[in-house]
XYZ file of C-alpha atoms in Angstrom:
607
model
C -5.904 26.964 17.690
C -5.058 24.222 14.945
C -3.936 25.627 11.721
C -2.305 23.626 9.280
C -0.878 24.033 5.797
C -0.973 21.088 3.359
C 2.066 20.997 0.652
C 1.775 18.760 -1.846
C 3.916 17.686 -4.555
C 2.194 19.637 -8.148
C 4.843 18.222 -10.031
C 4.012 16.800 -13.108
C 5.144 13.059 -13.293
C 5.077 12.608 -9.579
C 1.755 11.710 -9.775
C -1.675 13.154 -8.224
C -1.043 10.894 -4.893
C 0.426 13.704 -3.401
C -2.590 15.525 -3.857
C -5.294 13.643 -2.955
C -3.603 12.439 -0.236
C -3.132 16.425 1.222
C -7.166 16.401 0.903
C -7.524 13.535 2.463
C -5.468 14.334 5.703
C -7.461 17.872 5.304
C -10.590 16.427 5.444
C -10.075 14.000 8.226
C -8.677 16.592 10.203
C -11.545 18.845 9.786
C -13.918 16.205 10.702
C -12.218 15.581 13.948
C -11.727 18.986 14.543
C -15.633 19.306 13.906
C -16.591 16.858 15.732
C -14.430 17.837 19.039
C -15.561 21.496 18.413
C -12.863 23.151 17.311
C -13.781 23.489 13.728
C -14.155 27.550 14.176
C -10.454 27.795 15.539
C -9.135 26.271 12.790
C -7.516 27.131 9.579
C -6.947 24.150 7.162
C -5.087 24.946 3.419
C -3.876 23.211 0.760
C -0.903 25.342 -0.933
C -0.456 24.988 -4.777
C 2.381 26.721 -6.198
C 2.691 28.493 -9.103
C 1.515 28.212 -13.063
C 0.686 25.964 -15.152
C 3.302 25.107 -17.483
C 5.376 21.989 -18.844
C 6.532 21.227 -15.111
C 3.683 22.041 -12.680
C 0.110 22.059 -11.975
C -1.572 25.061 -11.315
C -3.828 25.610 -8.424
C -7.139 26.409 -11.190
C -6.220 22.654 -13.042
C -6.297 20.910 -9.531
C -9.151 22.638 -8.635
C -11.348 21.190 -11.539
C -9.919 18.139 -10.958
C -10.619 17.701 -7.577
C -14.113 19.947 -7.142
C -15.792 17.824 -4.766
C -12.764 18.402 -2.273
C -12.376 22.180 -2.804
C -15.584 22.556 -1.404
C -14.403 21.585 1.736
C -10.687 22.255 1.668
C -9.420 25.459 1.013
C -6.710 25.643 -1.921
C -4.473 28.427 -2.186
C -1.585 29.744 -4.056
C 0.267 32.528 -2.398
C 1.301 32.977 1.069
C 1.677 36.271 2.962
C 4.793 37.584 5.061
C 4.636 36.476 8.263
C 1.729 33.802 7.489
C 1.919 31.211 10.562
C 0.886 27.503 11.344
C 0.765 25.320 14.000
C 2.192 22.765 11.157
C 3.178 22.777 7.732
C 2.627 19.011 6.238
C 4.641 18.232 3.581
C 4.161 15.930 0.870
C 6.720 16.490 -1.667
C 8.259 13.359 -2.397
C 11.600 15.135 -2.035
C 12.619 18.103 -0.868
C 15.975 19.964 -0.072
C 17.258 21.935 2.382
C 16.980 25.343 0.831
C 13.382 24.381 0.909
C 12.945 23.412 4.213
C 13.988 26.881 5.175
C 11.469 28.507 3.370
C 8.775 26.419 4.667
C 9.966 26.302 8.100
C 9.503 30.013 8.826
C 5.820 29.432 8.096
C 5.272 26.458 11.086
C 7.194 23.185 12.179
C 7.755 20.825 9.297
C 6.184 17.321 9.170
C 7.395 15.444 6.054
C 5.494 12.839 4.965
C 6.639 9.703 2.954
C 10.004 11.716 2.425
C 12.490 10.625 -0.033
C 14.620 14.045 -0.640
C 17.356 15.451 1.698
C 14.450 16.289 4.142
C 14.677 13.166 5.616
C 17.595 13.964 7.725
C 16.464 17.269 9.181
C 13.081 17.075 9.360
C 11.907 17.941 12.941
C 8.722 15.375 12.732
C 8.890 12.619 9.645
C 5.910 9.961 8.918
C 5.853 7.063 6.977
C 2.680 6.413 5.921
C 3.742 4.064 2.889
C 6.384 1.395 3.773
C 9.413 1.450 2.389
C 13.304 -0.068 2.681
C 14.147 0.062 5.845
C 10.941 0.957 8.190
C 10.199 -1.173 10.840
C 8.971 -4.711 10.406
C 10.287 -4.138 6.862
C 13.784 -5.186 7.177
C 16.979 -4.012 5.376
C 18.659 -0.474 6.598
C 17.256 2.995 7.058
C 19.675 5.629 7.771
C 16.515 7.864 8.965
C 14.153 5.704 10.820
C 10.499 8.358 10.989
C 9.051 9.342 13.996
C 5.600 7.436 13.308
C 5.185 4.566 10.613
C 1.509 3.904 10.239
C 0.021 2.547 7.010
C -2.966 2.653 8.202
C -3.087 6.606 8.174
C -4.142 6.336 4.822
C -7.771 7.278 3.781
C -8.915 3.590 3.256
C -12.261 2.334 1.609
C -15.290 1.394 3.142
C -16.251 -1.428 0.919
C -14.348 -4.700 1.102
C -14.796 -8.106 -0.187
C -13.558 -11.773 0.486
C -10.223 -12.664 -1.139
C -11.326 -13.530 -4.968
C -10.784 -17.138 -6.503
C -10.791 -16.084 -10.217
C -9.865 -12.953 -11.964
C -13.323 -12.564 -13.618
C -13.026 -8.757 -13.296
C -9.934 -6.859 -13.591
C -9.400 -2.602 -13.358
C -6.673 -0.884 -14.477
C -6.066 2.505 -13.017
C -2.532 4.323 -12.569
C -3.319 7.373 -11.337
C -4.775 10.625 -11.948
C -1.566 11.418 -14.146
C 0.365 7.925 -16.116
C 3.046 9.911 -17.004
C 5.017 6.703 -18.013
C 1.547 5.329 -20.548
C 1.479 2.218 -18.233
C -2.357 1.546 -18.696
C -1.387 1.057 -22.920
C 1.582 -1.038 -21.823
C -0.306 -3.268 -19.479
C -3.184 -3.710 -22.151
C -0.594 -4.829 -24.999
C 0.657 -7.616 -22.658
C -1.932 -8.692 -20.933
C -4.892 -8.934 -24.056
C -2.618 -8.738 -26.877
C -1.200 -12.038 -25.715
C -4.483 -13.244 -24.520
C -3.535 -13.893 -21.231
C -7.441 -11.837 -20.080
C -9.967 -11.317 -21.637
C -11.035 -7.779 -22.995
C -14.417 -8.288 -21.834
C -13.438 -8.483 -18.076
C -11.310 -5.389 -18.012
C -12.116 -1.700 -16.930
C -9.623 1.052 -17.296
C -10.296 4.179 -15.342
C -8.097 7.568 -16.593
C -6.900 9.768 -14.376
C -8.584 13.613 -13.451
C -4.823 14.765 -15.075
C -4.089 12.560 -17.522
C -2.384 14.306 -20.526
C -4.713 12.362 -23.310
C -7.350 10.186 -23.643
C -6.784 6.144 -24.227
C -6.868 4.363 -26.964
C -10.115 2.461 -27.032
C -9.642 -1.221 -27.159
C -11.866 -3.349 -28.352
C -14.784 -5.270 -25.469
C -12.279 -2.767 -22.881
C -14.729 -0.587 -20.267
C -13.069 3.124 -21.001
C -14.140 5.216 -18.055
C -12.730 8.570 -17.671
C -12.220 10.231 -13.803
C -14.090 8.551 -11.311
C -15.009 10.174 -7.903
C -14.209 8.473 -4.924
C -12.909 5.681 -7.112
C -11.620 4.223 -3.605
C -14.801 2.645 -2.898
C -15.442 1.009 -6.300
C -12.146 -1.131 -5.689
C -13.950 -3.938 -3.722
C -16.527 -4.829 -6.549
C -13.300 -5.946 -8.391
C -11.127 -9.558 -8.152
C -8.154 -8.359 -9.686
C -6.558 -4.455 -9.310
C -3.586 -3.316 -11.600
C -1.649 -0.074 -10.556
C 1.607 1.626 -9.594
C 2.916 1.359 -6.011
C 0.976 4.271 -4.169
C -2.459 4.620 -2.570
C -4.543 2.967 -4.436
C -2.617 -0.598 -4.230
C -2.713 -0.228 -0.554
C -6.597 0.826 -0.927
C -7.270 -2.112 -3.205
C -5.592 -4.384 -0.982
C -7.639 -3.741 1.952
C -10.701 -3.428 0.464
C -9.593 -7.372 -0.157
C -8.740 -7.187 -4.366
C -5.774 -8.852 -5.642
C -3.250 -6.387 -6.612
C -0.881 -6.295 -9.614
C 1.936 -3.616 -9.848
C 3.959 -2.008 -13.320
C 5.711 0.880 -11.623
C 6.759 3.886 -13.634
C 10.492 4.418 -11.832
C 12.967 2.380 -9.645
C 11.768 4.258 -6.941
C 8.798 2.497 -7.291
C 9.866 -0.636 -7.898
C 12.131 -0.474 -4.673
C 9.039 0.544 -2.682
C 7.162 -2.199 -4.151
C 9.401 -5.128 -3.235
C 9.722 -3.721 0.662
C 6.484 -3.421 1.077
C 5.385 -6.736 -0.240
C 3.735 -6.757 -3.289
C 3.662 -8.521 -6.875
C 5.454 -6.308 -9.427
C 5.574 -7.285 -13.340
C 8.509 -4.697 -13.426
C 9.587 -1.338 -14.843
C 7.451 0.176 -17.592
C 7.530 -2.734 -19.437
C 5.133 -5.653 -18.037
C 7.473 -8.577 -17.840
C 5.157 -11.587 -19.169
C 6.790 -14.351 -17.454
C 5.996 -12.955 -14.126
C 2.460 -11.863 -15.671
C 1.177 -15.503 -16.648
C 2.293 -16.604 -13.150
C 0.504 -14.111 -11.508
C -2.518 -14.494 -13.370
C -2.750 -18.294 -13.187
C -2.752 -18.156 -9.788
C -5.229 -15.950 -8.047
C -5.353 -16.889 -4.714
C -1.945 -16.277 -4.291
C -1.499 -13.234 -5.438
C -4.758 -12.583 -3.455
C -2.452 -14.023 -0.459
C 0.223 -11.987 -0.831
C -1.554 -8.653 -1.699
C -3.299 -9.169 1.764
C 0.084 -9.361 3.543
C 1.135 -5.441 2.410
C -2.115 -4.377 3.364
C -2.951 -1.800 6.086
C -3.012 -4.012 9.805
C -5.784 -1.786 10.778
C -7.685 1.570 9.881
C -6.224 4.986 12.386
C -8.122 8.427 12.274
C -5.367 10.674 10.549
C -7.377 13.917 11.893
C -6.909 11.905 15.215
C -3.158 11.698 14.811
C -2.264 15.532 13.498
C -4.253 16.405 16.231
C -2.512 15.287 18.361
C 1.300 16.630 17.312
C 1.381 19.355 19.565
C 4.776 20.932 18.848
C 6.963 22.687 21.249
C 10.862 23.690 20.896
C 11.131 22.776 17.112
C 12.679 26.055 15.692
C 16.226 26.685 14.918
C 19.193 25.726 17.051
C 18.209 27.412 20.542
C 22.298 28.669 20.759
C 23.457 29.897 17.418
C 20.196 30.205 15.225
C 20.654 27.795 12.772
C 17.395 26.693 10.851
C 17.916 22.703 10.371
C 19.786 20.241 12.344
C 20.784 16.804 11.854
C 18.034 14.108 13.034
C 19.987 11.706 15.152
C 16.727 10.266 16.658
C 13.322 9.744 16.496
C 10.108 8.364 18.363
C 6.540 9.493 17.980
C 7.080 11.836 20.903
C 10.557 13.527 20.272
C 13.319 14.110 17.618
C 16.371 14.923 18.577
C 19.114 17.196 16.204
C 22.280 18.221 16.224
C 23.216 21.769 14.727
C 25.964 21.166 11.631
C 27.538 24.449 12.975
C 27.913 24.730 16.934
C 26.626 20.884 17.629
C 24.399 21.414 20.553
C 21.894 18.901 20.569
C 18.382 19.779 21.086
C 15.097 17.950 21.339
C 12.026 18.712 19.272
C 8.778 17.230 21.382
C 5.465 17.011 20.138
C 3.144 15.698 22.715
C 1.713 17.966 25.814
C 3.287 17.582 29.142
C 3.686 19.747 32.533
C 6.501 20.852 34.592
C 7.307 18.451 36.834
C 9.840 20.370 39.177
C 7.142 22.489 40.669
C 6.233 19.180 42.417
C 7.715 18.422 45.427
C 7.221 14.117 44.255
C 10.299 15.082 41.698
C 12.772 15.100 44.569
C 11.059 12.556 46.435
C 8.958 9.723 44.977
C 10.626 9.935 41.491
C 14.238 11.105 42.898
C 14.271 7.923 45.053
C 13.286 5.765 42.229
C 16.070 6.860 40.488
C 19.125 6.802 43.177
C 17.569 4.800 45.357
C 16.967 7.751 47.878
C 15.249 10.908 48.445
C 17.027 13.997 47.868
C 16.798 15.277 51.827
C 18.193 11.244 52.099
C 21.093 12.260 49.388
C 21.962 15.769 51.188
C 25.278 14.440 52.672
C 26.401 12.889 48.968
C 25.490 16.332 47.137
C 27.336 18.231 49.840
C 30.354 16.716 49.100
C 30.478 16.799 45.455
C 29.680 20.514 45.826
C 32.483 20.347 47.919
C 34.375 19.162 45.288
C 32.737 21.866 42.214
C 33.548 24.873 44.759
C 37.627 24.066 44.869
C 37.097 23.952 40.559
C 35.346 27.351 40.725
C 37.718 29.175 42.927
C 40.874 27.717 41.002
C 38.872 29.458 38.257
C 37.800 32.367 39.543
C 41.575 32.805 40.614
C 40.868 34.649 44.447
C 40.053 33.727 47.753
C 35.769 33.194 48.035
C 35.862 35.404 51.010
C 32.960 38.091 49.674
C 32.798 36.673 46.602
C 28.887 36.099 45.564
C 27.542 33.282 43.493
C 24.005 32.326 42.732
C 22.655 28.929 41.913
C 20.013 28.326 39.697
C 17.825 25.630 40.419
C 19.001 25.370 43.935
C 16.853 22.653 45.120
C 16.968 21.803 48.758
C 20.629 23.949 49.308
C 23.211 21.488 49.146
C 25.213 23.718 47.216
C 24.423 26.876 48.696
C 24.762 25.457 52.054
C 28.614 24.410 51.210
C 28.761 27.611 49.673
C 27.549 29.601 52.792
C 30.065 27.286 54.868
C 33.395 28.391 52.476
C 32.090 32.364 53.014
C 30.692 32.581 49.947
C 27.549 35.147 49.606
C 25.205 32.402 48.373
C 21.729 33.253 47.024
C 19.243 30.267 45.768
C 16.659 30.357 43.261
C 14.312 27.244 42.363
C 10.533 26.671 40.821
C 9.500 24.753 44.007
C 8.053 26.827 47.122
C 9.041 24.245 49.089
C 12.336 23.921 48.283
C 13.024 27.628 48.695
C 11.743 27.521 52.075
C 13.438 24.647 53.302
C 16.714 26.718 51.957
C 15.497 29.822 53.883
C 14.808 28.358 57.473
C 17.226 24.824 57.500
C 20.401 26.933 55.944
C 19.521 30.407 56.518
C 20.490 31.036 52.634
C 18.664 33.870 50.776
C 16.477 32.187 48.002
C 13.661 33.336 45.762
C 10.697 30.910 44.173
C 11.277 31.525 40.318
C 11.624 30.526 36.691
C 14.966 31.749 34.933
C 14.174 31.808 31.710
C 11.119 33.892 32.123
C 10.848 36.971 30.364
C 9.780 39.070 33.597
C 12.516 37.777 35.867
C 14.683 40.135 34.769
C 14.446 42.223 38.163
C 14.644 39.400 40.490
C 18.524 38.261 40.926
C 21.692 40.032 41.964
C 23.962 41.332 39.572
C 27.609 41.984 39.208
C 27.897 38.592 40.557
C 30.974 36.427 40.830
C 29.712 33.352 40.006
C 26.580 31.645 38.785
C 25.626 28.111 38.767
C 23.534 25.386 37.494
C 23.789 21.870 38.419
C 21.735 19.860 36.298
C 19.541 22.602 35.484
C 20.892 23.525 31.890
C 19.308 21.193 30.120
C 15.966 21.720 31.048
C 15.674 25.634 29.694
C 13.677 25.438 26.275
C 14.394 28.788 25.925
C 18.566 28.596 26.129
C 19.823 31.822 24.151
C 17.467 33.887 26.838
C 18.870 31.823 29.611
C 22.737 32.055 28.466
C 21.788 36.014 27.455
C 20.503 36.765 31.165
C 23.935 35.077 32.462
C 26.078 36.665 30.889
C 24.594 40.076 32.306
C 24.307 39.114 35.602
C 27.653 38.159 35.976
C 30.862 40.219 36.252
C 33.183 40.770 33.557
C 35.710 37.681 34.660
C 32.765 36.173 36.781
C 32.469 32.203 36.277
C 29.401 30.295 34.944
C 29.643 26.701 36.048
C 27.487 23.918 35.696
C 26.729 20.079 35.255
C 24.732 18.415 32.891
C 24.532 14.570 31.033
C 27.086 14.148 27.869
C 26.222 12.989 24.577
C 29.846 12.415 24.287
C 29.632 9.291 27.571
C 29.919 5.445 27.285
C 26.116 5.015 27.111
C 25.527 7.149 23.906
C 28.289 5.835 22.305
C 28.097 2.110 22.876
C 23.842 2.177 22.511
C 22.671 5.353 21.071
C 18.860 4.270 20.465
C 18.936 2.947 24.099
C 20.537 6.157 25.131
C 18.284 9.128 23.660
C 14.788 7.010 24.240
C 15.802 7.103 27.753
C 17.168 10.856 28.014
C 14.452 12.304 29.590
C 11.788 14.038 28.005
C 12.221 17.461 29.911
C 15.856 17.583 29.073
C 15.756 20.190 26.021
C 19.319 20.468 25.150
C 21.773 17.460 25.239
C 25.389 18.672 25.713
C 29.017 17.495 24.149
C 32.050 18.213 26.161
C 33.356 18.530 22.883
C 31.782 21.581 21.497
C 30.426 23.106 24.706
C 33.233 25.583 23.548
C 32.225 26.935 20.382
C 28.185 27.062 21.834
C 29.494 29.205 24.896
C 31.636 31.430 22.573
C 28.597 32.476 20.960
C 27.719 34.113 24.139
C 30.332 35.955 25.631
C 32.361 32.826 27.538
C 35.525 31.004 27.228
C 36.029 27.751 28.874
C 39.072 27.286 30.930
C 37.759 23.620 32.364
C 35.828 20.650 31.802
C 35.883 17.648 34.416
C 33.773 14.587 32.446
C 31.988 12.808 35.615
C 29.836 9.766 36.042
C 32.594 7.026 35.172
C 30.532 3.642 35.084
C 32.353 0.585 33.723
C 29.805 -1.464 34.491
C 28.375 -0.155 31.486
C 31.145 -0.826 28.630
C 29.983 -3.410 26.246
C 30.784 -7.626 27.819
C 31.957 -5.692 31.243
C 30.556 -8.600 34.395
C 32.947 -8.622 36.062
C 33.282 -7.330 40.170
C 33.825 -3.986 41.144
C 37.029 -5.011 42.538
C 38.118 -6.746 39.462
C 41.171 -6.338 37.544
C 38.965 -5.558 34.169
C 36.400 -3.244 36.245
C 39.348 -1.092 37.361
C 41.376 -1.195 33.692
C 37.576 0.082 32.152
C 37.434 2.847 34.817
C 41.042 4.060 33.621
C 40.186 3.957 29.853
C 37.071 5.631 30.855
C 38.368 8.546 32.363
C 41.492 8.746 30.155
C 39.081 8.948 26.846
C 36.735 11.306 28.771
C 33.932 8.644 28.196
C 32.021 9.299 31.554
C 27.793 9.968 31.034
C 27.993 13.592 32.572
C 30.366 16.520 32.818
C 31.152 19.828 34.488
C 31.950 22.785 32.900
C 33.749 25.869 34.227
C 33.638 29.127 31.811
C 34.402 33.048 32.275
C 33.049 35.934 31.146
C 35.624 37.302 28.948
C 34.184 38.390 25.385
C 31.056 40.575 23.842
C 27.566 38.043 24.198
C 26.619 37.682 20.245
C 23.654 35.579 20.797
């Protein structure tokens, strides 16, 4: 089922954009949703909040304003308890973090165009209109969006050829002018004769607060439907940065900007076009765009959309999975640290796990035997049967960490491992007198376990809710080695530990660092290539405070996977003088990509 809730900005002065844009992404969604057949699984809103007054539109003024969409789009203005959506779009302009609270308990969050504090929590974040900073655009963007497609907007059908004269000019800011631009524009551009009256047509907006002055041989035109596809039968478009000069550019008008706000002026210059200022036209820069028209025809083609994308194609297509609150300690919002159309990743302000957000389908790959085989080798350059020997030795190696832990000879002591693969561990475990039981998601793995190493070991999935009955309890010690990271579901996971181990029992396991040489010296590089089934990303540094939470206290960490090769101008040999000085700084400032950590049960399990 596809249910969405639209949130626009109602705010007066913001502008209807908002607005129509919400029924715009409605509508296209609906028609793709129609026209794949899914139309009567679908719920599609548009939530207006609150009542008219000095500061807000009410959901009864929108609806007269905007009739024709209502009757396809449902509007509403109050919300239930418990209401839930597959996504809640919003298109607020800004929004804070109390906010994003609120609106988070009714679905995941995808902000659109965000300007507000949003920006750096939001689990999903599209830029539909350019701005400082987005790709191809230049300058800086602390919060770089998951998806930055112009052409997502609702674009005309009609275009023309680029216009040679400025024989017919429109004038049009917005269903609101908050800031009387139209008036301002007028007084510059025909009170200095610079057009003539006769050529212009000013269209007022569905909300504007009063009517225009007439103006003498001036076409006065009040709301026009679908004014989108009128733009092409015009040479020359005047507006405010928003839809419609992106709308009039590709429909192939020139396009003239006076923006109400530096906001909009900022906007303006990144994404390319000609602005005559800040409420005031400036006239210098008006005579020289008016005297020559195929430039500014030129350079309002150069901001326009590339190409036209289905928008009911593309929030289709956001299917959303482990985008709630912080899977350890609960926390609603996260920090963004990064983004692609596929994945966001966040870390928690208060126990700084890192988890990913996804939002396309995939399957489990680990129930296929290719993982440890096909894609294993293409990884390490063997298979995993190949790598047995290697693994052996480094569980070798974890075993003498969890005994110094554990504090007592392994003789009788029991340990399970979780996610068990082919046995290495359990085998060395079996081989030190350990009681070793094995548990994995591949029925061939558990079999080769079961007749090769003669280890107990059970085909199933942790963190399912009806495993409960399936593992040993009172158990000394449970492991997972490089199995961590892939539970969606961690507070489950870490909940079910804690009770099937011991009071003093040990809970070890290895998993990548965020913490390592890699992220550090190339982050982008770094969390593009974490891989996409990794749901957690850990820190040696506050794996502490995220155990605590349930019921552990960590008495070591050894940081692993050293690789020199990887600091920042390192060519030289292996052998080398500077290859060997990088592996010491590497290990002495813990800067290795993955790392082991050995915790007891000691405390009461709060999460």
């Amino acid at each position: 089922m596809k249910s969405v809730l639209f949130v626009p900005s109602n705010k007066k002065g913001n502008g209807t954009g908002h607005i129509a844009r919400c029924f715009a992404l409605a509508s296209s969604l609906a028609k793709y949703l129609r026209l794949s057949g899914e139309e009567n699984a679908s719920a599609l809103r548009i939530f207006i909040e609150g009542k008219s007054d000095a500061s807000t539109w009410s959901a009864g003024e929108i609806r007269l304003a905007y009739t024709l969409e209502c009757e396809t789009v449902e509007l509403v203005s109050r919300l239930e308890p418990g209401e839930r959506y597959s996504l809640v779009v919003l298109d607020r302009r800004e929004t804070s973090h109390a906010e994003y609270r609120r609106w988070s308990s009714y679905g995941t969050v995808v902000a659109i165009d965000e300007e507000g504090s949003l920006r750096a929590c939001a689990p999903y974040l599209v830029d539909i209109l350019p701005r400082p900073g987005s790709p191809g655009k230049g300058g800086v963007s602390l919060q770089l969006p998951n998806y930055n497609a112009l052409g997502l907007l609702a674009l005309p059908v009609g275009r023309r050829q680029a216009p040679l004269s400025f024989s017919r000019v429109l004038v049009t800011f917005g269903g609101e002018d908050p800031g009387n631009l139209a008036p301002r524009f007028l007084e510059a551009a025909l009170g200095t004769g610079l057009l003539g009256a006769n050529s212009v047509t000013v269209v007022s907006g569905a909300l504007a607060a009063a009517s225009l002055r007439p103006w003498p041989g001036v076409t006065m035109l009040g709301p026009v439907q679908n004014l989108k596809e009128c733009l092409h039968k015009y040479d020359l478009v005047v507006t405010h940065f928003g839809l419609t000069a992106f709308e009039a550019a590709w429909a192939g008008c020139a396009v003239l900007l006076l923006n109400p706000s530096r906001v909009h002026e900022r906007l303006s210059i990144g994404a390319g076009f000609r602005s005559l200022g800040i409420i005031k036209p400036n006239q210098k820069k008006l005579r020289a765009a008016l005297e020559n028209p195929a430039r500014l025809a030129s350079q309002s083609a150069s901001a326009a959309p590339v190409c036209r994308l289905d928008s009911g194609e593309f929030l289709a297509s956001i299917s959303p999975r482990h985008t709630g609150a912080c899977p350890a300690c609960g926390r609603p919002d996260g920090i963004a640290l990064y983004r692609t159309r596929r994945k966001t990743y966040l870390r928690c302000p208060d126990c700084g796990l890192v988890r990913m957000a996804f939002f396309v389908k995939r399957e489990n790959p680990y129930t296929n035997t290719s993982y440890f085989f096909e894609e294993y080798k293409a990884q390490y350059g063997r298979t995993y049967l190949e790598d047995l020997p290697g693994i052996r030795l480094m569980a070798k190696k974890r075993l003498l960490h969890i005994e110094s832990v554990l504090g007592r000879p392994a003789e009788d002591a029991t340990v399970l491992d979780v996610g068990c693969a082919y046995g290495a561990f359990v085998a060395e475990a079996q081989q030190r007198f350990w009681h070793a039981v094995g548990s994995d998601l591949s029925e061939d793995a558990v079999d080769y376990v079961k007749t090769t190493f003669n280890v107990p070991a059970i085909v199933s999935d942790f963190s399912a809710p009806a495993s409960d009955g399936l593992y040993p309890r009172e158990l000394d010690c449970l492991t997972m080695w490089y199995v961590i990271e892939h539970f969606d579901e961690l507070a489950r996971v870490l909940r079910r530990v804690f009770a099937l181990l011991k009071t003093g029992g040990v809970f070890a396991f290895s998993t990548p660092s965020c913490a390592g040489i890699s992220a550090r010296q190339d982050p982008s590089r770094f969390w593009e290539q974490s891989p996409d089934d990794h749901f957690t990303v850990w820190d040696p540094r506050t794996v502490r405070a995220t155990l605590a939470l349930f019921g552990f206290t960590v008495k070591k960490i050894v940081v692993t996977g050293h690789h020199p090769e990887r600091f920042r101008h390192m060519h030289s040999k292996q052998n080398s003088l500077p290859f060997k000085a990088a592996k010491i700084v590497s290990a002495a400032f813990r800067l290795g990509d993955t790392f082991e950590c050995y915790a007891v049960k000691t405390g009461e399990c709060r999460g």
